Coordinates of C-alpha atoms in Angstrom, one line a residue:
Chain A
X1 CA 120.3 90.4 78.1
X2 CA 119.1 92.6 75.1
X3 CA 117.7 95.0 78.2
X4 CA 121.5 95.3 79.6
X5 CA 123.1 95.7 75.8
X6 CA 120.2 98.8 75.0
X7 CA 121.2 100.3 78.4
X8 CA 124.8 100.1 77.7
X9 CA 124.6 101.7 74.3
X10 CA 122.1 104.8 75.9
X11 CA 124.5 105.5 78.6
X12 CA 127.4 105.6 76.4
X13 CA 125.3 108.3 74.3
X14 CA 124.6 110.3 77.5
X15 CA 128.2 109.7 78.6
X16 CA 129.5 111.6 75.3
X17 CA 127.1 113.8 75.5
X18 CA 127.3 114.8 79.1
X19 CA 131.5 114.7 79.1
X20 CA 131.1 116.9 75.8
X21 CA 128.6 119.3 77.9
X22 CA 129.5 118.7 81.4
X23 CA 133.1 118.5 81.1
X24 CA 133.8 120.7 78.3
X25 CA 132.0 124.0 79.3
X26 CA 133.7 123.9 82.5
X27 CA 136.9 123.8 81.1
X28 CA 136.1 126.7 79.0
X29 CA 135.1 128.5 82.0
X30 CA 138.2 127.1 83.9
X31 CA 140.2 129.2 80.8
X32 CA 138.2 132.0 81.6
X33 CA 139.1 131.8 84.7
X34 CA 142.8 131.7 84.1
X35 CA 142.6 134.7 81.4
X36 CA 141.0 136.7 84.2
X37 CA 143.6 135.8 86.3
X38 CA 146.4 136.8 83.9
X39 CA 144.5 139.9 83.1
X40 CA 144.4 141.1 86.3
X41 CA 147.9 140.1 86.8
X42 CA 149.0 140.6 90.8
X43 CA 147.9 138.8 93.8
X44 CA 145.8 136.9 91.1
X45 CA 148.3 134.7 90.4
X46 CA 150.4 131.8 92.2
X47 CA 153.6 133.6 90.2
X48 CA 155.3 136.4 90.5
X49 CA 153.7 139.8 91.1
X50 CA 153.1 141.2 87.7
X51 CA 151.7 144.3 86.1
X52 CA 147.3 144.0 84.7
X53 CA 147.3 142.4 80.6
X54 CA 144.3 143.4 79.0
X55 CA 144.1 141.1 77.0
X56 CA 143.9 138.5 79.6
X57 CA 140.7 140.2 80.4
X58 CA 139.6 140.1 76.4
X59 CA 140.5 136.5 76.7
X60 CA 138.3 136.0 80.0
X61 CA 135.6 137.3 78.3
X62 CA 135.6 135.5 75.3
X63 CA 135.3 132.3 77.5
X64 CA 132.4 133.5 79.8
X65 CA 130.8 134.7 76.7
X66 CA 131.1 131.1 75.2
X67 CA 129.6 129.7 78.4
X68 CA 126.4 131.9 78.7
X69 CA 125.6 131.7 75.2
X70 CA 125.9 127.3 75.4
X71 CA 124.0 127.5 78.1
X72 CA 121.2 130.2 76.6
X73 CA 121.1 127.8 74.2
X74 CA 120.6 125.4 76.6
X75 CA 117.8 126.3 77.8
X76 CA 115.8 127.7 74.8
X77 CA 116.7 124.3 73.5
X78 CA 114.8 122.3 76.2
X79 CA 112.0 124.6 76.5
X80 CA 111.2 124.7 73.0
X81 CA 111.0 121.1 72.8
X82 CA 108.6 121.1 75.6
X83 CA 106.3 123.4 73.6
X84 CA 106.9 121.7 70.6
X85 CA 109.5 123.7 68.7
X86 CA 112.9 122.3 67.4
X87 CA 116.0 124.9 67.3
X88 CA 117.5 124.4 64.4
X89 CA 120.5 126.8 62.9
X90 CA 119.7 128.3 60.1
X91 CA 123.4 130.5 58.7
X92 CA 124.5 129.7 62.7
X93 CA 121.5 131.7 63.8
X94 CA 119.4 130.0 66.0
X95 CA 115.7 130.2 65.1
X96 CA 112.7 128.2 66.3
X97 CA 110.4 126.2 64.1
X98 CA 107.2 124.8 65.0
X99 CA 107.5 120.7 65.1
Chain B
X1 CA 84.8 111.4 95.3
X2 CA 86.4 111.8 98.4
X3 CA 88.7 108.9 97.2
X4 CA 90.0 110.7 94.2
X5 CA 90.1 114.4 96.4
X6 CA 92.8 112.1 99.0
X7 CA 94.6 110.9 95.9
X8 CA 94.9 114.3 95.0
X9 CA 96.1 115.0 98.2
X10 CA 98.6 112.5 98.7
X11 CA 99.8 112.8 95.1
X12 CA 100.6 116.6 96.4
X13 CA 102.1 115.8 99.4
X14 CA 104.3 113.1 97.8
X15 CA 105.3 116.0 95.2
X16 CA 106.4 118.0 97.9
X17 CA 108.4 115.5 100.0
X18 CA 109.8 114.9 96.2
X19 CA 110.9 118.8 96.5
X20 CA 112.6 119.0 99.9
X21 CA 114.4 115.4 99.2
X22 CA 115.8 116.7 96.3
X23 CA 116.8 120.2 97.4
X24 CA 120.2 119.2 97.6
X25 CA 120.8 117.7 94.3
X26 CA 120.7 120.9 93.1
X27 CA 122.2 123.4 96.1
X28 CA 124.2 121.1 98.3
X29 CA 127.0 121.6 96.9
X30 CA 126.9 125.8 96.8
X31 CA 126.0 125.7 100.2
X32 CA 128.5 123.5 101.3
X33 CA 130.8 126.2 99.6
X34 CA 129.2 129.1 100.9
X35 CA 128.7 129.8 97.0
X36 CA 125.2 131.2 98.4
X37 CA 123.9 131.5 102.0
X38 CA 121.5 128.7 102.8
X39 CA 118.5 130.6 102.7
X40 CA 118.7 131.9 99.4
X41 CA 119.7 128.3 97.8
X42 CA 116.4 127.2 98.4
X43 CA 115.1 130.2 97.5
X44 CA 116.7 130.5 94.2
X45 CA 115.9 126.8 93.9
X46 CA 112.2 126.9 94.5
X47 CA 111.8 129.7 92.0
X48 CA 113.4 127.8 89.1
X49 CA 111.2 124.3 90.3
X50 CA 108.6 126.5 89.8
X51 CA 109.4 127.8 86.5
X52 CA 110.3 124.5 85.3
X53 CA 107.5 122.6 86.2
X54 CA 105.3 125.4 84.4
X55 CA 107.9 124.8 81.2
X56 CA 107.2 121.0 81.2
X57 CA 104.3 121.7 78.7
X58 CA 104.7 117.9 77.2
X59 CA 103.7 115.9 80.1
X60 CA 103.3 112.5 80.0
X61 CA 100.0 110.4 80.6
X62 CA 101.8 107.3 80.3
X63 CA 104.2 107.6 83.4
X64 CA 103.3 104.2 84.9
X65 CA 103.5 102.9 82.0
X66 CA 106.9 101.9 81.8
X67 CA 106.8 99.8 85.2
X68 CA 103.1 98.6 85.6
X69 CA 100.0 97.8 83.4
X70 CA 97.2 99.8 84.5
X71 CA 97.4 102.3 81.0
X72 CA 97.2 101.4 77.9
X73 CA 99.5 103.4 75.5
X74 CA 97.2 106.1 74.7
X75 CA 97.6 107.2 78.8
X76 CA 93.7 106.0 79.2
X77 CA 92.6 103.4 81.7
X78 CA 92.4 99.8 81.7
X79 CA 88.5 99.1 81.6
X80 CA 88.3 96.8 84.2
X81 CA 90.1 99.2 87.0
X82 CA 87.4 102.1 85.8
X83 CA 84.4 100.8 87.3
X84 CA 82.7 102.0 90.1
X85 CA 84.1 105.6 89.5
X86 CA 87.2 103.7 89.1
X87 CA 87.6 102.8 92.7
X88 CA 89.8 99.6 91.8
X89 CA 92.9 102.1 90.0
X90 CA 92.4 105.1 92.5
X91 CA 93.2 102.6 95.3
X92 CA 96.2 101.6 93.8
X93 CA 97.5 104.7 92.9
X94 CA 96.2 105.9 96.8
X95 CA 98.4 103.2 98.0
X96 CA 101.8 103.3 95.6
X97 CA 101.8 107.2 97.0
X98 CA 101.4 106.4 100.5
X99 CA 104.4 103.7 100.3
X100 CA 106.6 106.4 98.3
X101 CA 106.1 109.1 101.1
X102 CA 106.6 107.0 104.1
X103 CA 110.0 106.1 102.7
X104 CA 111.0 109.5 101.2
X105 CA 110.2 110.6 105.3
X106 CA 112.4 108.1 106.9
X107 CA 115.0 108.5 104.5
X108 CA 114.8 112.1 104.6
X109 CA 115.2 111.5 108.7
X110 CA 118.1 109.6 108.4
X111 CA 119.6 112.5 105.8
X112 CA 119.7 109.5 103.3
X113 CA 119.7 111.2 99.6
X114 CA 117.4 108.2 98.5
X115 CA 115.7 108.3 94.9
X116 CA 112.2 110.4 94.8
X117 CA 111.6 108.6 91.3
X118 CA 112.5 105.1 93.1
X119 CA 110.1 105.5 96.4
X120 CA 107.3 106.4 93.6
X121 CA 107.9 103.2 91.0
X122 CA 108.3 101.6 94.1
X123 CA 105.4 101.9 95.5
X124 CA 102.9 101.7 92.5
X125 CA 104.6 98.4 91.7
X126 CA 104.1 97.2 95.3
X127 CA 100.3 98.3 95.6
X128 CA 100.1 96.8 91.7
X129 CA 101.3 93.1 92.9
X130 CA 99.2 93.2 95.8
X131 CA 96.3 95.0 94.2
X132 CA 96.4 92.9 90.4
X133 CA 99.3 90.0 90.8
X134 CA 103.2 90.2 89.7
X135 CA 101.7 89.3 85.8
X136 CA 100.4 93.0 86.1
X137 CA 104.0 94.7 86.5
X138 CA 106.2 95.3 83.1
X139 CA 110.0 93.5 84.5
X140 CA 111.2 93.8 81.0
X141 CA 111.1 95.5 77.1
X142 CA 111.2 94.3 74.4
X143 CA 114.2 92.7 72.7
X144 CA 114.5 96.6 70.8
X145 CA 113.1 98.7 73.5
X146 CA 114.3 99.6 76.4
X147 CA 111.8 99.2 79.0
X148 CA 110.4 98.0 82.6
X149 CA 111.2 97.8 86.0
X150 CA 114.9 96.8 84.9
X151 CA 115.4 98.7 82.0
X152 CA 113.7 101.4 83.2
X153 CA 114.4 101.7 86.4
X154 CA 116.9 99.3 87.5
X155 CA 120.0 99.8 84.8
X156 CA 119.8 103.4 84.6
X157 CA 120.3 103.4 88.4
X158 CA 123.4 101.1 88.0
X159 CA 124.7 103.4 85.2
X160 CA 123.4 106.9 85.9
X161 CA 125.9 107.4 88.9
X162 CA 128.7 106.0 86.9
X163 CA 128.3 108.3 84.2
X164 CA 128.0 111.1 86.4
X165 CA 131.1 110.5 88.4
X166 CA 133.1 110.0 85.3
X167 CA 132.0 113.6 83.7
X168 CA 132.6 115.0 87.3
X169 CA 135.9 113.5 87.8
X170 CA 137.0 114.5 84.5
X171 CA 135.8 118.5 84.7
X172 CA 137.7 118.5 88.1
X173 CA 140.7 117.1 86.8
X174 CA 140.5 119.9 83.8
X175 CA 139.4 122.5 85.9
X176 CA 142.5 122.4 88.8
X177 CA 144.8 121.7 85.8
X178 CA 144.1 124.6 83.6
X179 CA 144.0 127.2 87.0
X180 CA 147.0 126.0 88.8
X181 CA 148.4 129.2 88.3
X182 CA 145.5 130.9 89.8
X183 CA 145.5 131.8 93.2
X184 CA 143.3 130.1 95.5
X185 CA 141.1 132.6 97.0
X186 CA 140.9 134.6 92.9
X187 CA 139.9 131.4 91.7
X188 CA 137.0 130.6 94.5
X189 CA 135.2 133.8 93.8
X190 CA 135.2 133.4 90.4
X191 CA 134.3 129.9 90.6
X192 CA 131.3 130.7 93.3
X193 CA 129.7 132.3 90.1
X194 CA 129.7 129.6 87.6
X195 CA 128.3 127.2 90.6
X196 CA 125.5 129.2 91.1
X197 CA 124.9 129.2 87.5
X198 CA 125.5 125.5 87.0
X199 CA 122.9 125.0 90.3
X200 CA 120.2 126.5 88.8
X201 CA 120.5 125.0 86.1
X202 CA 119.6 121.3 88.0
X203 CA 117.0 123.2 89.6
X204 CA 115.2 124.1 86.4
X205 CA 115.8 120.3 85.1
X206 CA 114.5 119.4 88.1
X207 CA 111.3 121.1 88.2
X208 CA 110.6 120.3 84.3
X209 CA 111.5 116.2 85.0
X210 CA 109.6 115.5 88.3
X211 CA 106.4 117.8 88.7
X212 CA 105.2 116.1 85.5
X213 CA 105.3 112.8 87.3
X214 CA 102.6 113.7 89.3
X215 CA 100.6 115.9 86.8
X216 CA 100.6 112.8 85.2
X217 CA 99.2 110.5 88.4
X218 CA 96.7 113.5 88.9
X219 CA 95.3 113.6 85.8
X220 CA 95.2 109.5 85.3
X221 CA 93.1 109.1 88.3
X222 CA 91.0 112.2 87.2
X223 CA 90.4 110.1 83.9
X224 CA 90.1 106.9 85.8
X225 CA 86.8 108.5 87.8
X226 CA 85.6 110.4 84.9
X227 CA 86.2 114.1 85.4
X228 CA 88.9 114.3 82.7
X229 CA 88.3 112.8 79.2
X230 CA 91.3 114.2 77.6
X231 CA 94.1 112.2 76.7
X232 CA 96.6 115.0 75.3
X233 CA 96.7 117.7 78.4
X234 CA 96.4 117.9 82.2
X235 CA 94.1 120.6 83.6
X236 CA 95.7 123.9 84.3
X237 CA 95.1 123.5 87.9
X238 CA 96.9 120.6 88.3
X239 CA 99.7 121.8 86.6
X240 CA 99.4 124.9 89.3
X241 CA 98.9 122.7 91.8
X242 CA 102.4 120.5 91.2
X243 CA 104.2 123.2 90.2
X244 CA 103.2 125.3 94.0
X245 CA 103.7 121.6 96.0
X246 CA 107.6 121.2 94.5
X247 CA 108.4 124.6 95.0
X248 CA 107.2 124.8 98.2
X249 CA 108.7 121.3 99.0
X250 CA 111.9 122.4 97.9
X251 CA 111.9 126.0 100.0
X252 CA 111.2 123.9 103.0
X253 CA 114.9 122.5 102.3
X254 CA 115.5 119.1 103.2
X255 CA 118.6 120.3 105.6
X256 CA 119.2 117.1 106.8
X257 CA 119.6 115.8 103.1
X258 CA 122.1 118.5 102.1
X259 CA 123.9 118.6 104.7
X260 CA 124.7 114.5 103.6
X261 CA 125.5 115.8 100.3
X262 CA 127.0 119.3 100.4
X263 CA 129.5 118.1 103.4
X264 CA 129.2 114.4 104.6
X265 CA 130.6 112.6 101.1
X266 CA 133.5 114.8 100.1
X267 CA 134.9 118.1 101.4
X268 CA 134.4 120.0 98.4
X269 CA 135.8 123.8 97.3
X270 CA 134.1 126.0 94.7
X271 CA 135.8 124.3 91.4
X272 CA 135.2 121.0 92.8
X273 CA 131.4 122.3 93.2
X274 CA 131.1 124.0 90.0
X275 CA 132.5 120.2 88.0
X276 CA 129.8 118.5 89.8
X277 CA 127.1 120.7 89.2
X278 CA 127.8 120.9 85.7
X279 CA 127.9 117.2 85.6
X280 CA 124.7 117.0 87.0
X281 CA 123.0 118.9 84.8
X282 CA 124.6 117.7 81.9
X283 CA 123.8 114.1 82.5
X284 CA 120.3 114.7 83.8
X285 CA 119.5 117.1 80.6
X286 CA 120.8 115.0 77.7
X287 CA 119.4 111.5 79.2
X288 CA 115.9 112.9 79.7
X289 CA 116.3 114.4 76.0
X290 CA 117.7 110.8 75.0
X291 CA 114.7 109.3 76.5
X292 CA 116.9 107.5 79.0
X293 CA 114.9 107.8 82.8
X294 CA 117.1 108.3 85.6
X295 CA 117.1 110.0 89.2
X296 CA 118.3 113.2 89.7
X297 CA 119.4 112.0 93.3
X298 CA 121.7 109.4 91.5
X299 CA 123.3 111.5 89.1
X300 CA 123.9 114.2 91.8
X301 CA 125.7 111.5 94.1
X302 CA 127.7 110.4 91.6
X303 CA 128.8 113.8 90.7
X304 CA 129.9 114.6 94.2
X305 CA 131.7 111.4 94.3
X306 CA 133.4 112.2 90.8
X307 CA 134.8 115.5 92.1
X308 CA 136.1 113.9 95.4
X309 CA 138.0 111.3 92.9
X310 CA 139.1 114.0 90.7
X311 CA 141.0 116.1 93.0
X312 CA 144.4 114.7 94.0
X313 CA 144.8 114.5 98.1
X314 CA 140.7 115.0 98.4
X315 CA 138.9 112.4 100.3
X316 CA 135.6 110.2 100.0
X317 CA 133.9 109.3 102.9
X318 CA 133.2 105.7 101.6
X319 CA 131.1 104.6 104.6
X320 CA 128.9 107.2 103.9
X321 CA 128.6 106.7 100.1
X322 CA 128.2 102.8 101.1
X323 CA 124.9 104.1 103.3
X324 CA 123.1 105.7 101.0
X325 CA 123.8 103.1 98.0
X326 CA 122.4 100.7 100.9
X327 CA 119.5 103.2 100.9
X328 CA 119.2 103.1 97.0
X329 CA 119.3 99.4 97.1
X330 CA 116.2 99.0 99.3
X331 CA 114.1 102.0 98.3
X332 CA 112.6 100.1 95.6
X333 CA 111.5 97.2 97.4
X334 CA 110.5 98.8 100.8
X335 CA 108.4 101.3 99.0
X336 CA 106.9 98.5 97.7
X337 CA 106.3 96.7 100.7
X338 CA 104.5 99.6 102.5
X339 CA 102.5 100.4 99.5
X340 CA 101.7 96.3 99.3
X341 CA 100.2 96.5 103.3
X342 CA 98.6 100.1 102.5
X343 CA 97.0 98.2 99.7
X344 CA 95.6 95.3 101.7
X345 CA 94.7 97.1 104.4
X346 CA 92.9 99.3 102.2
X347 CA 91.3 96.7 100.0
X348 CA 90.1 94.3 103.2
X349 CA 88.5 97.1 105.4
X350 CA 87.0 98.3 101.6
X351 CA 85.4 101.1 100.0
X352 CA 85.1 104.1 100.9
X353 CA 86.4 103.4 104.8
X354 CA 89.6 101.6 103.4
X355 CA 91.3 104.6 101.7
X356 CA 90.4 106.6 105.1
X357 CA 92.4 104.7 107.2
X358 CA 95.2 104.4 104.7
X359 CA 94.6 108.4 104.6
X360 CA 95.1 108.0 108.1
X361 CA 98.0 105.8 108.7
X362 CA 99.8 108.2 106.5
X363 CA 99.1 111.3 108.3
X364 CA 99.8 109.3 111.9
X365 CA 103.3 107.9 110.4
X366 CA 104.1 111.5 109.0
X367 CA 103.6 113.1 112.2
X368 CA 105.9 110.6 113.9
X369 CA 108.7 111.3 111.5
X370 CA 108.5 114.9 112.2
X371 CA 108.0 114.7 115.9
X372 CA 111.5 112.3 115.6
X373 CA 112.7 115.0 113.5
X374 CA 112.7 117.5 115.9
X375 CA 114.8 115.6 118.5
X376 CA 118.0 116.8 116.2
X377 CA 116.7 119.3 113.9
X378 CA 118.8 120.5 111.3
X379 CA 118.1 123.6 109.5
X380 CA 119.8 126.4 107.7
X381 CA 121.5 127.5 111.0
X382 CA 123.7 124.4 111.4
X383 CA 123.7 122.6 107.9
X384 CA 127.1 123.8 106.9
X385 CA 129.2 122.6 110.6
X386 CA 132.1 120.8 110.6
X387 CA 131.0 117.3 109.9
X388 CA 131.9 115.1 112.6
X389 CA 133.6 111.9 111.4
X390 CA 132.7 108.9 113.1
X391 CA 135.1 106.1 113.4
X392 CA 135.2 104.1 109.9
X393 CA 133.9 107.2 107.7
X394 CA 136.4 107.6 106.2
X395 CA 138.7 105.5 104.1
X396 CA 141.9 106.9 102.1
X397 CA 141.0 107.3 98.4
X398 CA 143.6 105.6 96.4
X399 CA 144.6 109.0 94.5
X400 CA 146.2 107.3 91.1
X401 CA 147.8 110.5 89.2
X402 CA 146.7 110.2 85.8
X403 CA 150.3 111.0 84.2
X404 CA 151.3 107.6 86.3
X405 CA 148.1 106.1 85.5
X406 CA 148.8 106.5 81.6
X407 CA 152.4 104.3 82.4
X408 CA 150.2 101.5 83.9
X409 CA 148.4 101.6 80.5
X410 CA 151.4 101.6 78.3

C-alpha cells in the first residue's frame, strides 16, 4: 500500500512539472503563433482582411524567443547533470558548477 | 568466452530492436502530419539517439537492480552467480534478452507500440525465476522507497499514460483556444516547426534513457566473467557500441509501429502534434530527473490519446488504444515466459552448447518474424495512407466542452 501512496505522490510531482513544461511552453508558442498571425495581418487570420502590425511580429518573437531559450535550458540542464554539473542561476545567468 | 561475446551480441541486437520499436514515440506523430517527410524523421531521430546515448555519461550499473537480485548495490555481482567465469549470471542475462527481443519482434509485427523497457524487465525476471526461484525477484520497496517490479515497473505504467494524456489534453485545449483566430493552413506551418522541435527533443531523451540500459547489461556481464573490474564506468566501446545499435535501430524505422501511432489512434493535425510531443518530452524528462522509471512508449501513447481528447469533434480509435494496452498488459509476463523456456532449455542442454542453441532459437524465430514481415511490408512509402477503419475501431469520443464541464462541477 505504501508502494501505491509513494507512486501517487511522484506522479503528481511529474504531473506539475510536466503540465508546467509541457503544457505551458506550448501555450507560449500557441501566443507566438497568434502574434505572428496578427503581425502579418491578411489571409493570416480567420477575420477580416487587415493591413501587417509590427508589432504583432515583436510580439511573435518575444514568445519564440521564450520557447528556445526554456528549451536551451533544457537541454544544458539535463546534460550537465549527466556530466556531473548542476545549473544553477547566479544574477539570472545561468552558469554551470561542478557537483 | 564465447558465452559473454553472444551476450554481447544479443544485448546489441535487443538495443536495436529497442531503437526501431521506439521510432515512433518520438516521429510518429510529425510524420503523420507531414511535419517532415518519413525519411528524414528517422533520420533526424537516429542522430539525436546517437547524441544522447553519448550524453548519458552517468550510467547506471545497477539497472536490474530495481526488479531482480543478481547486483548488489555497488553494481558488482552476486558471488555465487560469478563462478566459472560467471557462467550462472551470463545465462540469465543471455536468456532475459532473448525473451525481450522475441516479444519486441512480434509486437513490432503486429504494429503493437509495446514497452521496450517492459519486454527487457520482463524477461530478466522470467529467466531469474526459472534460473534462481521467485525469492530472487525484488516484487516490492520498502515502506519509504519506491521500488520493485510494482513500484518500479508496474505503477509507473498505470500512471505514466495518465499523466501524459492529461498534459496533452490540456496543451491542446490551450493551443486551439489561444489560435482560433488563426487561419488554418498559417497556423499548420507555423506549428510543423515547433513539432519538429518538440520531436527531437524525445529523440534526444530517448537515446540518453534507454542505451544506458544496456551499457549497463554489457558491462555487468563483462564484470560478471572478469574483464571489467570497474564499478564507476562502462568501457568506451560499449558505450560506442549502444549508442551505433539504437541509432541504427531507430533509422531502420519501425514503420509498422508508427504508422499505429502517427495515424491509427487519432487523426491528428500539426497543433494537436506539437501538444503531444511536448507532453512527451516533458513527462519523460522530469520523471527520469525525479528518479521516477517509466516507458517512453507509454508516455507517448498517452500523449496521443491526450490530444485526440483535447480537440472538440476529434476522434479516438478506442479499439485500437484497447489493443495495445492488451499488448502492455502481457508484455511483462510473456517476456517472461519466453525468457523462463530460453532459460531451461539453456540450463538442461548446459554449458557451453546450452547458450548456442538459445543463440540459435533466437536467430531462427527472428528470421521468421521478418520473413512474416515481408508478406505486408510497411515502409516509408505507405506509412502515412489513409488508415482503413475496420468495423468497431472506432467509437464516438464523448466530447464534454469544458465551459459545460465546469457547470457539472458547480
Amino acid at each position: 500500500m505504501s508502494q501505491l501512496w509513494l507512486a501517487l505522490q511522484a506522479g503528481a510531482q511529474v504531473l506539475f512539472a510536466a503540465l508546467l513544461l509541457g503544457a505551458g511552453l506550448p501555450a507560449i508558442f500557441a501566443l507566438g503563433m497568434r502574434s505572428l498571425a496578427y503581425g502579418a495581418g491578411g489571409t493570416a487570420e480567420v477575420a477580416v482582411e487587415s493591413k501587417p502590425r509590427p508589432v504583432g511580429k515583436v510580439l511573435a518573437a518575444v514568445c519564440f524567443g521564450v520557447v528556445v531559450v526554456a528549451i536551451l535550458l533544457g537541454i544544458s540542464w539535463i546534460v550537465g547533470t549527466g556530466m556531473g554539473y548542476s545549473l544553477v542561476f547566479d544574477h539570472l545567468i545561468p552558469t554551470f558548477r561542478k557537483k | 568466452m564465447i558465452v559473454l561475446g553472444m551476450v554481447i551480441l544479443t544485448s546489441l541486437a535487443f538495443d536495436f530492436t529497442n531503437g526501431f520499436h521506439d521510432t515512433a514515440n518520438a516521429m510518429a506523430t510529425s510524420i503523420a502530419t507531414g511535419a517532415l517527410k518519413p525519411k528524414a524523421a528517422v533520420a533526424l531521430s537516429a542522430v539525436l539517439n546517437l547524441i544522447g546515448a553519448f550524453l548519458s555519461v552517468q550510467v547506471a550499473l545497477t539497472v536490474t537492480n530495481s526488479v531482480i537480485r543478481i547486483q548488489d548495490s555497488t553494481g558488482a555481482p552476486n558471488p555465487q552467480l560469478t563462478a566459472n567465469g560467471g557462467s550462472a549470471l551470463l545465462l540469465i542475462v543471455l536468456a532475459g534478452l532473448v525473451g525481450a527481443i522475441i516479444w519486441n519482434l512480434l509486437t513490432w509485427l503486429l504494429g503493437l507500440p509495446s514497452s521496450s523497457s517492459h519486454a527487457l524487465f520482463g524477461g530478466l525476471i522470467g529467466a531469474t525465476i526459472a534460473g534462481l526461484g521467485f525469492s530472487a525477484v525484488k516484487w516490492v520497496g520498502t515502506d519509504t522507497k519506491l521500488d520493485g517490479v510494482v513500484g518500479k515497473v508496474i505503477l509507473p505504467a498505470v500512471l505514466s499514460p495518465v499523466i501524459a494524456s492529461v498534459v496533452a489534453m490540456t496543451g491542446t485545449w490551450i493551443i486551439y483556444k489561444v489560435t482560433k483566430k488563426v487561419a488554418e493552413k498559417f497556423r499548420n506551418d507555423g506549428f510543423r516547426w515547433g513539432q519538429i522541435g518538440s520531436a527531437s527533443l524525445i529523440s534526444l531523451a530517448h537515446g540518453m534513457n534507454d542505451a544506458q540500459k544496456t551499457m549497463g547489461i554489457i558491462t555487468l556481464a563483462l564484470i560478471a566473467s572478469g574483464n571489467w573490474t570497474d564499478l564507476h564506468a562502462v568501457p568506451l566501446w560499449v558505450k560506442a557500441a549502444c549508442a551505433t545499435a539504437i541509432a541504427l535501430g531507430t533509422f531502420i524505422g519501425g514503420w509498422r509501429i508508427i504508422r499505429t501511432l502517427g495515424k491509427g489512434l487519432v487523426e491528428i493535425d500539426s497543433p494537436q502534434g506539437l501538444a503531444a510531443d511536448s507532453a512527451s518530452a516533458a513527462t519523460i524528462i522530469v520523471s527520469s530527473h525525479l528518479g521516477f522509471a517509466l516507458s517512453t512508449t507509454h508516455v507517448a501513447t498517452g500523449s496521443i490519446i491526450g490530444t485526440g481528447l483535447g480537440r472538440k469533434g476529434a476522434q479516438v480509435r478506442w479499439a485500437v488504444a484497447l489493443r495495445m494496452l492488451v499488448a502492455w498488459l502481457i508484455t511483462l509476463p510473456s517476456a517472461g515466459l519466453v525468457a523462463a523456456l530460453a532459460w531451461a532449455v539453456g540450463h538442461f542442454i548446459g554449458g557451453l552448447a546450452g547458450a548456442i542453441v538459445i543463440f540459435a532459437i533466437l536467430i531462427g524465430c527472428a528470421g521468421f518474424v521478418f520473413w512474416h514481415s515481408r508478406k505486408n511490408p510497411v515502409g516509408h512509402h505507405n506509412v502515412t495512407d489513409e488508415w482503413e477503419t475496420s468495423a468497431g475501431d472506432v467509437l464516438q469520443v464523448p466530447v464534454v466542452p469544458v465551459e459545460s464541464a465546469k457547470e457539472a462541477v458547480r
